[in-house]
Structure formats: structure tokens, C-alpha cells
Coordinates of C-alpha atoms in Angstrom, one line a residue:
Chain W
X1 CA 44.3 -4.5 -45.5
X2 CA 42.4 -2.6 -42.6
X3 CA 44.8 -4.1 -40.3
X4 CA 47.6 -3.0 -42.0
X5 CA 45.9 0.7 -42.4
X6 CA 45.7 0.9 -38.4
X7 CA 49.3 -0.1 -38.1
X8 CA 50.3 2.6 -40.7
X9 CA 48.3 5.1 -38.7
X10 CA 50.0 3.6 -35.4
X11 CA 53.3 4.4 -36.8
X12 CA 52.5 7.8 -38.1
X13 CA 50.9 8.8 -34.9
X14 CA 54.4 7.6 -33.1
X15 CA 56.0 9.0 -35.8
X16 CA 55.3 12.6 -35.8
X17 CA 54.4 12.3 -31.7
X18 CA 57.9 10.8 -31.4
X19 CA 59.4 12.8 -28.5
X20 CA 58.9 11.1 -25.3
X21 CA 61.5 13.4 -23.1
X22 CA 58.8 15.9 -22.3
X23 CA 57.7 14.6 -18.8
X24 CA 61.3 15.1 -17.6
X25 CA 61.9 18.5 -19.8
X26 CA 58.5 19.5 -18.9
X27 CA 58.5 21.2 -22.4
X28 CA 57.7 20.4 -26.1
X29 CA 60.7 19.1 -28.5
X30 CA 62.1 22.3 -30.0
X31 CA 64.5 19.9 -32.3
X32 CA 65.4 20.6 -35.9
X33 CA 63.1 18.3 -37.1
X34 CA 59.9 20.7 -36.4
X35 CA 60.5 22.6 -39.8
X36 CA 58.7 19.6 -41.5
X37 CA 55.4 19.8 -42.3
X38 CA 52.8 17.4 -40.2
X39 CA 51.0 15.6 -43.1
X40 CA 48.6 15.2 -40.9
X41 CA 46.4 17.5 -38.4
X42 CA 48.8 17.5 -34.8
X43 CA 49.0 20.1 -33.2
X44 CA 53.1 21.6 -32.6
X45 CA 52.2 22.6 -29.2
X46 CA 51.7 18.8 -28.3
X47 CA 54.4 18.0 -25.7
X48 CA 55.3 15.6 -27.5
X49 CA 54.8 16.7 -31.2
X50 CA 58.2 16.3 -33.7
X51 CA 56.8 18.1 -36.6
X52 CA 54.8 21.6 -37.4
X53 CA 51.0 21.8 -37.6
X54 CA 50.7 23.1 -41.7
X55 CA 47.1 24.4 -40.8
X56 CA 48.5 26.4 -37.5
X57 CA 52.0 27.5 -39.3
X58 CA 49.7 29.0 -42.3
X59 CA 47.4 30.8 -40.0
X60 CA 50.4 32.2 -37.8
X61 CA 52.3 33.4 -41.0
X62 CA 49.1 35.0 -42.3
X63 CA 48.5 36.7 -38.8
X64 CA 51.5 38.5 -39.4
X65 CA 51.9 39.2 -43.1
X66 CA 51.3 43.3 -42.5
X67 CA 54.6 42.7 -39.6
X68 CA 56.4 40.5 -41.7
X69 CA 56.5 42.8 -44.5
X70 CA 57.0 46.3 -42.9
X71 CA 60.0 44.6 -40.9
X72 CA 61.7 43.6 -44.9
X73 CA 60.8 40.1 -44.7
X74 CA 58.5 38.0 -46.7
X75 CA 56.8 35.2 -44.4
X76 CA 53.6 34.8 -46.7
X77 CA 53.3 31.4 -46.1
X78 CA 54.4 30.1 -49.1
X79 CA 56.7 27.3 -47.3
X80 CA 53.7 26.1 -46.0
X81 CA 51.6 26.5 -48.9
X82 CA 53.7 24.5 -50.6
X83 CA 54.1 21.6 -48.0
X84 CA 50.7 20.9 -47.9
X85 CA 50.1 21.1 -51.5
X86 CA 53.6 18.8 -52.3
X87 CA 51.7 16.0 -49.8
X88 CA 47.9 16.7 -51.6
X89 CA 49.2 16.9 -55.0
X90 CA 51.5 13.7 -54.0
X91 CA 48.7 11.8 -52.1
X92 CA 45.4 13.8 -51.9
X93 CA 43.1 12.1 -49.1
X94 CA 45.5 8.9 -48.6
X95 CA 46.8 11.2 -45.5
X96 CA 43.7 12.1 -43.7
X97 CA 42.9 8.1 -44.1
X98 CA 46.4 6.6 -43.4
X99 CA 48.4 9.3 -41.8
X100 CA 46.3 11.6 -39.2
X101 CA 46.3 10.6 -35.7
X102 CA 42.8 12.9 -35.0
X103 CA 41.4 10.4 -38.2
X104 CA 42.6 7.4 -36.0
X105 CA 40.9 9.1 -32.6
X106 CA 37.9 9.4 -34.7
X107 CA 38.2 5.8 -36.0
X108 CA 38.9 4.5 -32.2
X109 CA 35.8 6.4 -30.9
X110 CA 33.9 4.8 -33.8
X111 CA 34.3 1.5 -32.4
X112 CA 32.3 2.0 -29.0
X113 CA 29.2 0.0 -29.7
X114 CA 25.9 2.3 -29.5
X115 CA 23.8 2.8 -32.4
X116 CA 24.9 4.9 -34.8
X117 CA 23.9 7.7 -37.3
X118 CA 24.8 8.9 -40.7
X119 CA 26.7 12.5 -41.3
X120 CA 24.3 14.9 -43.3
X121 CA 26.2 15.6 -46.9
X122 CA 25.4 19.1 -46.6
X123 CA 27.5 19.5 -43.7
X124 CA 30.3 18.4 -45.9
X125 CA 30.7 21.8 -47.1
X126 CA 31.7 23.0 -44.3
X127 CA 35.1 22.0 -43.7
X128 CA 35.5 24.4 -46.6
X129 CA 34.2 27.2 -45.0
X130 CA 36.5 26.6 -42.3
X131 CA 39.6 26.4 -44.1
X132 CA 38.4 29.7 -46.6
X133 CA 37.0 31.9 -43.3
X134 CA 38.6 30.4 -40.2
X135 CA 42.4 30.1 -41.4
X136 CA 42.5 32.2 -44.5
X137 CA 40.5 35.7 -44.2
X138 CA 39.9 36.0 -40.4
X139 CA 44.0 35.8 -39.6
X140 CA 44.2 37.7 -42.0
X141 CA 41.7 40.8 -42.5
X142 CA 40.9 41.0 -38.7
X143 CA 44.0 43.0 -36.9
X144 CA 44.6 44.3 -34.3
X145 CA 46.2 48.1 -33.9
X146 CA 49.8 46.8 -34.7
X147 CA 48.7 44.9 -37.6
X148 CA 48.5 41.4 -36.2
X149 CA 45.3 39.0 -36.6
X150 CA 44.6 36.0 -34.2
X151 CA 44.9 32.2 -35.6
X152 CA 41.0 31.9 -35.5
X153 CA 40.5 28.3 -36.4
X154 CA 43.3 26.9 -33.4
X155 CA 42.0 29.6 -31.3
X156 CA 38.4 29.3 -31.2
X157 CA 37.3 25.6 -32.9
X158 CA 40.7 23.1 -33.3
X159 CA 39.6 20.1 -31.2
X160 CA 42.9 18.5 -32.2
X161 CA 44.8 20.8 -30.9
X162 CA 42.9 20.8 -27.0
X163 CA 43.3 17.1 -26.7
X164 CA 47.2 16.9 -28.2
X165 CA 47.7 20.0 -26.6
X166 CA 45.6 22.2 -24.2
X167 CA 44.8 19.3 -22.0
X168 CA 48.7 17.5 -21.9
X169 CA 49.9 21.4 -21.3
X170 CA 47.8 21.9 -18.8
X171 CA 49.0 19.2 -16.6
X172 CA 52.9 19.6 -17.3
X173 CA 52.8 23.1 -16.5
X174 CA 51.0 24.0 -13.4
X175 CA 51.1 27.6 -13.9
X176 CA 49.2 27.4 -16.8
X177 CA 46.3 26.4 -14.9
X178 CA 45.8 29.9 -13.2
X179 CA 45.2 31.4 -16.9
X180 CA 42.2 29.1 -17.5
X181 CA 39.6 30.8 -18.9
X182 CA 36.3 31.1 -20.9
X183 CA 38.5 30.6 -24.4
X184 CA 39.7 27.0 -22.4
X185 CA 36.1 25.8 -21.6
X186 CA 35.3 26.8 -25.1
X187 CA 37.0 24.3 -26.3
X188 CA 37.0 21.7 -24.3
X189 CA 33.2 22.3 -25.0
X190 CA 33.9 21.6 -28.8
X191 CA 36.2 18.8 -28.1
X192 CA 33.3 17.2 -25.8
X193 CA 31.0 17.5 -28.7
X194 CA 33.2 16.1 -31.3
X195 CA 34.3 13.2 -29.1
X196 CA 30.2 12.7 -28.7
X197 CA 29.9 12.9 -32.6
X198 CA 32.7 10.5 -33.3
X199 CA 31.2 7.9 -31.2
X200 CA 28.0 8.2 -32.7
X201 CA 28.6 8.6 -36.8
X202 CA 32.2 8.2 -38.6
X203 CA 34.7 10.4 -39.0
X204 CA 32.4 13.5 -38.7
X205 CA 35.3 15.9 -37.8
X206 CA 36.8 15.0 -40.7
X207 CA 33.9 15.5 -42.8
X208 CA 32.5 18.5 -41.7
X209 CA 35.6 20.5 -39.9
X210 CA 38.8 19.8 -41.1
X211 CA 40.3 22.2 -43.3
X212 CA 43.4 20.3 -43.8
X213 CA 41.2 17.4 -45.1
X214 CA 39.0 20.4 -47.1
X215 CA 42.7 21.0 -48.5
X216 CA 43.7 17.8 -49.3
X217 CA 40.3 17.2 -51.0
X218 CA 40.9 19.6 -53.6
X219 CA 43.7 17.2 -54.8
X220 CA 41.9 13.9 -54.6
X221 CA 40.6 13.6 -58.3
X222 CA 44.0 14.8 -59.8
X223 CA 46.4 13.6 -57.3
X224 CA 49.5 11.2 -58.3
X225 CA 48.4 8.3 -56.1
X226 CA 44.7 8.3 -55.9
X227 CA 42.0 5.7 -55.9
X228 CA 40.3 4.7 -59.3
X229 CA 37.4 3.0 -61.0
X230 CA 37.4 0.7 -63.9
X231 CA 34.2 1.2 -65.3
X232 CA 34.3 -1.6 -67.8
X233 CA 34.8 -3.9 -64.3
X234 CA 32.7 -2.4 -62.3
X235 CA 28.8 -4.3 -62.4
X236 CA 27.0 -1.5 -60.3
X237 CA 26.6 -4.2 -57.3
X238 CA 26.8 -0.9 -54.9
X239 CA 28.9 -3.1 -52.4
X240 CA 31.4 -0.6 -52.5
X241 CA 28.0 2.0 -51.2
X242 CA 27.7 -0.4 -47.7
X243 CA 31.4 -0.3 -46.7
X244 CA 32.4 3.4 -47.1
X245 CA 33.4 4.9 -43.7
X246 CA 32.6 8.6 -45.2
X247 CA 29.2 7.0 -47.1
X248 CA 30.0 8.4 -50.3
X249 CA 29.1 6.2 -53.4
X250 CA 32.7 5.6 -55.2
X251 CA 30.8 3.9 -58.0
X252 CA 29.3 7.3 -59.0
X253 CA 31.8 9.8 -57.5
X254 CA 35.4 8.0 -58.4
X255 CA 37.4 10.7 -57.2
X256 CA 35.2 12.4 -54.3
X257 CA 36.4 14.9 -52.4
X258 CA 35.2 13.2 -49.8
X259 CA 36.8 10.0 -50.6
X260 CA 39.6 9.3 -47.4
X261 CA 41.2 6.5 -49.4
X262 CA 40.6 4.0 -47.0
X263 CA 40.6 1.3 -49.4
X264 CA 37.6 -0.4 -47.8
X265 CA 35.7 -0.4 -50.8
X266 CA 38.6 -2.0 -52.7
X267 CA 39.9 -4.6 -50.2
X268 CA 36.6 -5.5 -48.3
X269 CA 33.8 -5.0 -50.7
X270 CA 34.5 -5.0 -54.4
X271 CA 34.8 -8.7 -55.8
X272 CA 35.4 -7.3 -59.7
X273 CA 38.5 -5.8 -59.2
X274 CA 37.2 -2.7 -60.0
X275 CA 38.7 -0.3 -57.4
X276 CA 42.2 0.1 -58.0
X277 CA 45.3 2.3 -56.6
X278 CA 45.9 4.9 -59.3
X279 CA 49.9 6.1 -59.6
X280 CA 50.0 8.5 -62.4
X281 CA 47.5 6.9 -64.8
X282 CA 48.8 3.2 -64.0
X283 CA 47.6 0.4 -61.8
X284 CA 49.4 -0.2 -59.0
X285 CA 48.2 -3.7 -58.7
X286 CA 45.3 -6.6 -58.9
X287 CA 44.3 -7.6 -55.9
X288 CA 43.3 -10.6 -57.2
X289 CA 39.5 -10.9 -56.5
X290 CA 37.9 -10.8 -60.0
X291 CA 35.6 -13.0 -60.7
X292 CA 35.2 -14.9 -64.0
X293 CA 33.4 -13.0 -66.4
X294 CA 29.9 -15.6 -66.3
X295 CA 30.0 -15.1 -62.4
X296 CA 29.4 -11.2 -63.0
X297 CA 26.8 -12.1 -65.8
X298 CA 25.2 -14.0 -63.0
Chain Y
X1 CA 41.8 -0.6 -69.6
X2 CA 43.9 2.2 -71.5
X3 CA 47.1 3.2 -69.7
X4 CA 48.2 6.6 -70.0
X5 CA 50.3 8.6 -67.7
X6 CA 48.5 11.6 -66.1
X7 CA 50.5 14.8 -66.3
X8 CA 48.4 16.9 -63.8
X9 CA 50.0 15.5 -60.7
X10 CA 53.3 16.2 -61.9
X11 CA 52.5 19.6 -63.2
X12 CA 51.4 20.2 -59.4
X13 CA 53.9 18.7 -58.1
X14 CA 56.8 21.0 -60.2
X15 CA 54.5 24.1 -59.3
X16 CA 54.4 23.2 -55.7
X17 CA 58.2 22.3 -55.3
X18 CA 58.8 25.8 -57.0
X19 CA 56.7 27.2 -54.4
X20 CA 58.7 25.4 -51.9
X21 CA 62.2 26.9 -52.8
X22 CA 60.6 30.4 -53.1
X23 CA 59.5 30.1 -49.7
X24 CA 63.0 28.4 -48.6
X25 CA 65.0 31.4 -50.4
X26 CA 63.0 34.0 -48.6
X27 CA 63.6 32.2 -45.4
X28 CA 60.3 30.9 -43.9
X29 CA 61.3 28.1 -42.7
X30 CA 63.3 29.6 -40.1
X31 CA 59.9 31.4 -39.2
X32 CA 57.9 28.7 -38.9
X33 CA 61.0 26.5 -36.8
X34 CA 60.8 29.8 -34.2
X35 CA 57.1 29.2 -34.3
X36 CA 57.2 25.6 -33.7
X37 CA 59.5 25.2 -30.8
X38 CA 57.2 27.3 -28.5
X39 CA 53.9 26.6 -27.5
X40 CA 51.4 28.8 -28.9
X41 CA 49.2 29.2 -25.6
X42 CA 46.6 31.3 -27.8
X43 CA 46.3 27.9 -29.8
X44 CA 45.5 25.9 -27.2
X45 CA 42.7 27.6 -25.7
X46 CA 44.9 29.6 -22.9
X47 CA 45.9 33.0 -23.0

């Protein structure tokens, strides 16, 4: 099933990086197919990105909700809004573990054998912070004299957007390179650092910065597809504890926020069949790996 | 196991797609195409 999962997130990655024409344009794709929503965190500046960036489309339609409005029109971002939530409501956390191509760089990093550490859980919260003070009320409440705010979180911390972007940009347009600044080393800074983390513990941008994934969380205990628990099957053997790439216990927390929907614990660790793929209140399917009830007695 | 179809998701879902003409009708995603097709040097770190 992991092998399958990484060639899902191989396709996705192609998928919504599909446009390949940019070293001979020597500019991004500016196609039709850029007013659907990413439903995963990549950047639309990429060169070679096919699809908008919901966190950097909210925060540049909440930058300018004063201009939007005094000029008759009404870009509040509720397009957007309502993209993001039609993919969490839909799928809750199954993106950021199937779909997002910064999860997969994470995942990739992940794999360079050094020792390796856990992700404190207070540091979880954070990705909500992000997504309340970094795209919501900064783009919004700070503004300049004619009304327009900055997109703070793209700006100042999105390490997604500096390697899909800032770096690629930089090397197709030489021009740029005169305008490199402190706001550049900033982030190639951050971008250093969460390459560093990602070798060393799992997923941590995910955990700790994202606030797509702190978006998408909000949906994960009421979404239509979602990963379950059948406590009647489930014989507290905590095998489910040892596999989890985001260390949560899905024995306790069915339904975590932090839960990626990776389907380790289901595929790799639980021999009850007592993880199972939720779609609207009905199981998807067995996967075929109970054991006979004396072998759990045992 | 009891079976029994979970209306939250689909309450979401008909509250989000409502969302999504609204914003369609008042013409966003024409905004956020404009948006798209250039690159957003502040984004990136330049600028």
C-alpha cells in the first residue's frame, strides 16, 4: 500500500507540476487550468505549476479586500474558501498524505539514514497559529496607506514556495537575481532549516507549519472519506502507536487532527482489521488481515 | 459494527459548494486566474 501511496503522490506532484514548456518560454504556465485549486501546498509561481496555491490565492484576496470592495467588486475569498473546504470536507488529511508534493519532499528527506528524533506535540499547535495569524489577520489588518496588506505567510516563512519557486525563478530569469535581497536569504534560511528538520524527524513541516494541513485538519474527524476505528476489533496491541509517521496514537485519537491518513497503521501494522477507510459511515473494505477470534484471545 | 450514513460530510459539502457558486457569481475566479498566471515576486522571497 506504501508503494502505491508514493506513486499517487508521484502522479499528483506531475500532475499539478505538469507544465514542462517553461525552460523554452522562460515563464510560468498562465493556461486556463490555473483557476483550480492546488489540493495540495505548490506554490503558482513554480515555473512549472498548472494549478493555484489555495493558501497564497486566500491571502492575496484578503490583502486586497478594502481595494476590492471600494472598486464595486467582491473578491473576499470565498472561491477559495470554498475550494479548500470542498477538498477537506471531501477528504480531510488524505491530501496532505497522498496529494502534497512538499509532504512527499518531506517523506524523501526522511529517508536519508541518520538518527532521528521525535516532533514535540506542543509544536503541533502551531501550524494553527500560522494559518489564524500568518494568512488570515496579518493580510488582512496590516495595510499599507492605499489599503493593501502583504501575503505574510508566502512572504516571510513558505518554504514550499522558495524551493518550487524562488530558487527555479531565480535561475530562469537572470534579472531577478539583481533584486536579491535580505527577504531572499530569509528564506532560503527557513528552507535550510526545514530541509535539516525533515531529515532528522518526520514530516515536521507538516506538523508544525502548514496551515493548509492546519485547514484540512479541522475536517479530519467529520470528513466523508476519513480513517476509522472499530473498537470492538481493536485489542489495544498499540502496533498501530510504532508505525505512525506523525506519532500520534490512532487507537486513542481515531480521528486526530494530526492523523495524515497514510494508512500505515491500517496496511502495515494492524493484524485485527481494526483500521478501516471510512466513506460516509460505511466501510470501504476488509483488508483481509483479521485474525481468528482465539488468536486475539491469545 | 452498526452502519449508518454520516450526514456531516454532506451537510459540509452542500454548504461549501454554495460557497463555491457565491464566489463564482461574484466573479473570483477570474481574480484569482489574473493572480495565478503571474508570478508573485513578493511570494517568493524577491521584491
Amino acid at each position: 500500500m506504501q508503494t502505491i501511496r508514493k506513486l499517487v503522490q508521484a502522479v499528483w506532484v506531475f500532475l499539478i507540476n505538469g507544465f514542462w514548456g517553461f525552460p523554452i518560454t522562460g515563464n510560468l504556465y498562465q493556461g486556463p487550468l490555473k483557476i483550480i485549486c492546488s489540493p495540495g501546498l505548490n506554490c503558482y509561481s513554480c515555473p512549472a505549476a498548472t494549478t493555484y496555491c489555495p493558501i497564497g490565492s486566500l491571502q492575496q484576496l484578503l490583502l486586497s479586500v478594502r481595494f476590492s470592495l471600494q472598486t464595486g467588486h467582491y473578491y473576499i475569498g470565498t472561491y477559495v474558501l470554498a475550494s479548500m473546504g470542498l477538498l477537506g470536507a471531501s477528504f480531510g488529511r488524505f491530501i496532505c498524505g497522498w496529494a502534497c508534493p512538499f509532504g512527499l519532499v518531506q517523506e524523501l528527506l526522511y529517508k536519508i539514514p541518520t538518527r532521528k528524533y521525535s516532533v514535540p506535540v506542543a509544536l503541533n499547535w502551531f501550524k494553527y497559529l500560522f494559518l489564524l495569524v500568518f494568512v488570515v489577520i496579518l493580510p488582512l489588518l496590516l495595510v499599507d496607506q492605499f489599503g493593501l496588506g502583504k501575503p505574510w505567510f508566502c512572504k516571510y516563512i513558505c518554504p514550499a514556495g522558495t524551493l518550487e519557486a524562488g530558487i527555479p525563478m531565480v535561475f530562469l530569469i537572470p534579472d531577478l537575481r539583481t533584486t536579491i535581497g535580505f527577504l531572499y536569504l530569509n528564506k532560503i534560511c527557513i528552507l535550510t532549516g526545514v530541509i535539516i528538520w525533515s531529515v532528522l524527524a518526520s514530516r515536521p513541516f507538516c506538523r508544525t507549519m502548514c496551515p493548509l494541513g492546519a485547514f484540512y485538519a479541522l475536517f479530519n474527524r467529520v470528513s466523508l472519506i476519513k480513517l476509522d476505528l472499530d473498537k470492538e476489533a481493536c485489542t489495544n496491541c498499540k502496533a498501530c502507536h510504532k508505525v505512525c509517521p506523525v506519532e500520534i496514537r490512532f487507537n486513542e485519537t481515531p480521528g486526530s487532527g494530526e492523523c495524515i491518513n497514510c494508512m500505515k497503521c491500517m496496511t502495515d501494522a494492524c493484524d485485527f482489521d481494526a483500521i478501516f477507510v471510512n466513506v460516509a459511515g460505511y466501510r470501504l473494505a476488509r483488508t483481509g488481515k483479521s485474525r481468528p477470534v482465539s488468536a486475539r484471545q491469545s | 459494527m452498526k452502519r449508518k450514513l454520516r450526514k456531516t460530510p454532506f451537510i459540509l459539502l452542500g454548504f461549501f459548494l454554495l460557497l463555491w457558486l457565491v464566489g463564482i457569481s461574484l466573479g473570483e475566479p477570474t481574480r484569482v486566474l489574473e493572480q495565478a498566471k503571474s508570478i508573485c515576486l513578493e511570494c517568493i522571497g524577491i521584491g
